[in-house]
């Protein structure tokens, strides 16, 4: 099991630690509901240093990214970030990721912790363009500081005017007494805030100063369990649950980050899916009857015929109702369609709804 540079702090704070993607990670501190509420109403800090960071540099860096990514990275100016996925050759997804344009010919790719080695090997396999690649995953730490009071809570720690960083933009500047920190307005909670990238030997200082500055704003540490309920309320995909090596970007509703104005791996097949339609689609649903849909539960029609599978499900702390994501046969994917979740021997009614679940 790997530790992050902050594991000892989480343990001192009494966090419940669990193995996650090969790391010893805090799943909760005071409880999922309270932590979820903190992020929705105030400010919370997640240690997500298990995530992977790759640098791609050189005159052909963009060309390599264009080949492996579904999105169009040529649109990125310096200081822009972009969400994308990496299609595989069989119609599925290698991983979803963030792409940052740091300099003219230097890009930062942020990938999921469980896929670091797989992603690195995949990109390396397709790097026939002599692009310099560096895996900095073991060198960098990442804090996600999220919630409506984040900007106010953090402003005293930096000379950068945080109000001038729009969603999916970033700045490299001073933060908490450290130089050359990436301050990024990306997030996975729908609550606003920033992600802070710094080196492992700097992150304890950043953590300490963030909590000092945020004290009067009700800042608290937040575990991975609340991160999951927050992202699910927004309808954001989690790799390994809602998308994987067998789900296509079109089935997963990721057509918006799949651009056909350039060549990329498996473009032809994915474009055909976009044009001709797919047999199944990822949908959001609310449970109407009493009960909670969980990962891998079957989805059936009114007659009990299997029509899909639940990929993520929880009781939403913000909405106080059971919600979920799942793949269903396309005939059952329209808004308002009635579906049923097989919970042990019982079928509970649900309906397809528009995402996000949480409208803020």
XYZ file of C-alpha atoms in Angstrom:
360
model
C 0.000 0.000 0.000
C 1.291 3.441 -0.927
C 0.831 6.424 1.361
C 0.394 10.042 0.323
C 2.610 12.718 1.899
C -0.339 13.516 4.213
C -1.300 10.022 5.410
C 0.138 10.670 8.891
C -2.019 13.819 9.191
C -5.200 11.945 8.217
C -4.413 9.294 10.828
C -3.797 11.969 13.494
C -7.181 13.497 12.613
C -8.854 10.125 13.232
C -9.818 9.456 9.617
C -11.105 6.018 8.729
C -8.437 4.790 6.286
C -9.153 2.306 3.490
C -7.216 0.831 0.570
C -8.114 2.671 -2.646
C -6.332 2.261 -6.016
C -3.277 0.896 -4.201
C -3.161 3.801 -1.734
C -3.987 4.118 1.950
C -6.692 6.825 1.739
C -9.083 8.617 4.141
C -12.650 7.518 3.353
C -14.279 9.653 6.060
C -13.577 11.733 9.152
C -16.800 12.723 10.949
C -19.238 11.019 8.578
C -20.290 11.186 4.939
C -23.424 13.292 5.413
C -21.716 15.994 7.508
C -18.709 16.126 5.175
C -20.945 16.313 2.088
C -22.871 19.193 3.680
C -19.608 21.032 4.498
C -18.611 21.037 0.811
C -22.070 22.119 -0.378
C -22.325 25.008 2.126
C -18.802 26.009 3.240
C -15.372 24.618 2.287
C -13.806 21.166 2.445
C -10.353 19.778 1.631
C -9.734 16.450 -0.099
C -6.306 14.847 -0.313
C -6.367 13.402 -3.839
C -2.599 12.998 -4.154
C -3.118 9.437 -5.397
C -4.014 10.867 -8.827
C -1.422 10.540 -11.599
C 0.433 13.415 -13.302
C 2.261 13.088 -16.623
C 4.194 15.793 -18.482
C 4.259 15.701 -22.295
C 6.710 18.149 -23.823
C 8.103 19.088 -27.206
C 7.030 20.287 -30.659
C 4.901 17.150 -31.180
C 3.268 17.067 -27.720
C -0.033 18.422 -29.057
C -0.034 15.945 -31.964
C 0.358 13.012 -29.536
C -2.427 14.338 -27.280
C -4.702 14.785 -30.308
C -4.102 11.151 -31.251
C -4.840 9.636 -27.825
C -7.589 12.034 -26.669
C -11.223 12.252 -27.764
C -11.347 16.025 -27.209
C -9.735 18.753 -29.317
C -6.690 19.975 -27.401
C -5.744 22.401 -30.201
C -8.358 24.730 -28.667
C -6.319 25.065 -25.447
C -4.506 28.331 -24.779
C -1.833 28.471 -22.070
C -3.747 28.462 -18.776
C -6.636 26.357 -20.122
C -7.708 22.927 -18.858
C -9.871 20.392 -20.657
C -11.760 17.240 -19.730
C -11.359 14.334 -22.144
C -11.251 10.581 -22.438
C -8.749 8.253 -24.076
C -10.559 5.815 -26.392
C -9.097 2.335 -26.814
C -8.969 0.365 -30.065
C -11.990 -1.786 -29.146
C -14.589 0.949 -28.636
C -14.093 1.391 -24.882
C -12.267 3.954 -22.749
C -8.714 3.598 -21.416
C -9.329 6.395 -18.898
C -10.833 9.845 -18.491
C -8.410 12.660 -17.739
C -7.686 16.377 -17.477
C -5.347 18.073 -19.957
C -3.598 21.314 -18.929
C -1.645 23.488 -21.355
C 1.126 24.834 -19.118
C 3.457 26.297 -21.770
C 3.542 26.549 -25.552
C 4.839 22.980 -25.945
C 4.275 21.556 -22.451
C 1.121 19.783 -21.286
C 0.151 18.234 -17.967
C -2.132 15.184 -18.071
C -3.923 14.214 -14.853
C -5.156 10.620 -14.771
C -6.947 8.300 -12.364
C -4.888 6.652 -9.627
C -5.941 3.110 -10.519
C -4.861 3.638 -14.146
C -1.463 5.343 -13.787
C 0.594 2.428 -15.114
C -1.978 1.440 -17.743
C -2.293 5.026 -19.035
C 1.462 5.587 -19.102
C 2.003 2.393 -21.111
C -0.839 3.307 -23.477
C 0.489 6.791 -24.225
C 4.052 5.500 -24.516
C 2.893 2.808 -26.966
C 1.415 5.506 -29.235
C 4.317 7.945 -28.844
C 5.973 7.533 -32.237
C 6.479 11.326 -32.378
C 9.507 11.588 -30.083
C 7.557 13.470 -27.407
C 9.418 13.764 -24.088
C 7.318 12.067 -21.390
C 7.758 12.359 -17.623
C 5.727 10.521 -14.995
C 5.569 12.848 -11.977
C 2.866 10.892 -10.121
C 5.193 10.009 -7.217
C 6.558 13.567 -6.965
C 3.383 15.661 -6.890
C 0.565 16.029 -4.377
C -2.923 17.298 -5.129
C -5.469 18.956 -2.859
C -9.033 19.585 -3.998
C -10.411 22.490 -1.974
C -14.110 22.694 -2.733
C -17.177 24.636 -1.663
C -18.857 28.047 -2.079
C -16.593 29.748 0.489
C -13.329 28.466 -1.043
C -12.287 31.649 -2.890
C -12.841 33.791 0.208
C -11.092 31.286 2.469
C -7.970 30.949 0.285
C -7.461 34.500 -1.001
C -5.123 35.502 1.850
C -2.711 32.706 0.833
C -1.858 34.003 -2.655
C -1.097 37.177 -4.614
C -3.184 35.718 -7.477
C -6.694 37.199 -7.624
C -8.680 33.958 -7.301
C -11.862 35.624 -8.540
C -10.232 35.997 -11.974
C -9.776 32.236 -12.545
C -12.867 30.939 -14.388
C -13.988 27.295 -14.431
C -11.474 25.103 -16.307
C -8.713 27.712 -16.236
C -5.587 27.665 -14.083
C -2.715 29.880 -12.945
C 0.831 28.986 -11.878
C 1.649 31.240 -8.941
C 2.520 31.566 -5.258
C 0.315 29.801 -2.741
C 0.695 29.292 1.021
C 4.307 30.471 0.892
C 5.280 28.131 -1.968
C 6.226 29.281 -5.484
C 5.125 27.680 -8.783
C 1.950 26.064 -7.487
C -0.779 25.202 -9.990
C -4.065 26.765 -8.836
C -6.755 25.231 -11.005
C -10.490 25.978 -11.099
C -11.355 22.397 -11.885
C -13.365 20.258 -9.527
C -15.389 17.096 -9.187
C -18.091 18.265 -6.765
C -20.132 20.979 -8.504
C -19.547 23.177 -5.442
C -16.868 25.478 -6.884
C -13.320 25.757 -5.630
C -9.773 24.960 -6.684
C -7.351 22.106 -7.113
C -3.834 22.777 -5.854
C -0.834 20.939 -7.328
C 2.451 21.118 -5.402
C 5.392 18.860 -4.593
C 5.185 16.156 -1.924
C 7.645 17.983 0.345
C 5.509 21.155 0.140
C 2.022 19.783 0.692
C 2.096 19.557 4.519
C 2.826 23.311 4.672
C 0.041 23.988 2.155
C -2.401 21.816 4.147
C -1.558 23.572 7.417
C -1.871 27.095 5.987
C -5.108 26.250 4.144
C -6.678 25.096 7.419
C -5.444 28.189 9.272
C -6.848 30.511 6.594
C -10.102 28.591 6.319
C -10.842 28.256 10.038
C -13.303 31.140 10.170
C -15.108 29.768 7.094
C -15.847 26.366 8.658
C -13.201 24.443 6.711
C -12.981 20.686 7.306
C -11.098 17.692 5.886
C -13.268 15.542 3.614
C -12.920 11.854 2.733
C -13.404 9.911 -0.471
C -16.906 8.713 0.479
C -18.310 12.271 0.375
C -16.338 12.906 -2.811
C -18.326 10.062 -4.342
C -21.759 11.328 -3.203
C -20.890 14.869 -4.371
C -19.760 13.765 -7.843
C -22.764 11.467 -8.226
C -25.179 14.331 -7.456
C -23.559 16.129 -10.413
C -23.860 13.064 -12.658
C -20.072 12.931 -13.159
C -18.653 9.599 -14.339
C -16.310 7.575 -12.144
C -13.829 5.397 -14.020
C -14.255 1.733 -13.100
C -17.941 2.286 -12.272
C -19.660 4.298 -15.000
C -16.995 4.089 -17.712
C -14.389 1.432 -18.421
C -12.560 -0.497 -21.156
C -15.866 -1.737 -22.605
C -18.059 1.404 -22.528
C -17.874 3.798 -25.467
C -17.830 7.611 -25.074
C -21.142 7.788 -26.988
C -22.851 5.212 -24.725
C -21.497 7.074 -21.678
C -22.875 10.464 -22.783
C -19.378 11.803 -23.412
C -20.137 12.915 -26.975
C -19.559 16.491 -25.763
C -15.835 15.719 -25.239
C -15.543 13.678 -28.453
C -14.606 15.875 -31.407
C -14.543 14.460 -34.946
C -12.712 17.414 -36.549
C -9.388 15.569 -36.010
C -7.994 12.029 -36.088
C -7.799 9.991 -32.908
C -7.689 6.329 -31.907
C -10.831 4.433 -33.027
C -12.412 7.644 -34.390
C -14.120 5.817 -37.262
C -16.081 3.394 -35.050
C -17.025 6.045 -32.499
C -18.201 8.391 -35.260
C -20.332 5.569 -36.685
C -21.917 5.106 -33.239
C -22.683 8.812 -33.058
C -24.308 8.682 -36.482
C -26.166 5.350 -36.211
C -26.988 5.342 -32.505
C -26.081 2.862 -29.754
C -27.942 -0.038 -28.155
C -27.458 1.191 -24.585
C -27.015 4.547 -22.887
C -25.864 5.799 -19.510
C -28.764 7.558 -17.765
C -29.440 9.232 -14.455
C -32.391 7.957 -12.440
C -34.241 8.742 -9.222
C -35.705 5.906 -7.191
C -39.468 6.395 -6.725
C -40.137 3.498 -4.324
C -38.357 2.886 -1.022
C -34.860 1.478 -1.447
C -31.381 2.310 -2.721
C -29.865 1.245 -6.031
C -26.291 -0.029 -5.716
C -23.445 -0.715 -8.150
C -24.079 -3.846 -10.257
C -27.797 -4.201 -9.396
C -29.845 -5.264 -12.421
C -32.238 -2.816 -14.105
C -35.434 -4.415 -15.468
C -38.599 -3.349 -17.264
C -42.160 -3.562 -15.887
C -42.288 -7.250 -16.871
C -39.034 -8.124 -15.131
C -36.936 -8.394 -18.312
C -33.346 -7.291 -17.781
C -32.636 -4.043 -19.650
C -29.494 -2.746 -17.971
C -27.246 -2.402 -14.937
C -26.656 0.147 -12.167
C -23.144 1.605 -12.275
C -23.369 4.062 -9.329
C -26.040 4.558 -6.690
C -26.482 6.252 -3.331
C -28.868 8.122 -1.068
C -28.258 11.751 -2.043
C -27.477 13.805 1.089
C -28.493 17.088 -0.608
C -31.757 15.825 -2.115
C -32.631 13.190 0.487
C -33.634 10.713 -2.213
C -32.026 7.668 -3.776
C -30.272 8.427 -7.078
C -28.100 6.523 -9.504
C -26.447 6.134 -12.875
C -26.825 3.071 -15.046
C -26.753 1.717 -18.573
C -30.149 0.892 -20.038
C -31.363 -0.270 -23.440
C -31.812 2.887 -25.545
C -35.603 2.323 -25.717
C -35.726 3.036 -21.956
C -33.381 6.055 -21.914
C -35.824 8.935 -22.472
C -36.504 11.441 -19.679
C -39.429 10.241 -17.592
C -39.113 6.581 -18.671
C -40.029 4.131 -15.908
C -37.429 1.517 -15.029
C -37.137 -0.920 -12.119
C -34.136 -1.781 -9.958
C -33.801 -5.393 -8.860
C -33.031 -5.198 -5.131
C -32.662 -8.795 -3.944
C -36.067 -10.397 -4.754
C -37.902 -7.089 -5.050
C -38.222 -4.672 -7.973
C -38.291 -1.012 -7.002
C -39.566 1.666 -9.364
C -37.308 4.441 -10.654
C -37.549 7.044 -13.401
C -35.007 8.468 -15.841
C -34.207 12.116 -15.014
C -32.108 14.951 -16.416
C -28.583 15.407 -15.070
C -27.259 16.865 -12.868
C -29.425 15.624 -10.009
C -28.260 18.528 -7.835
C -29.063 21.884 -9.417
C -27.448 24.033 -6.693
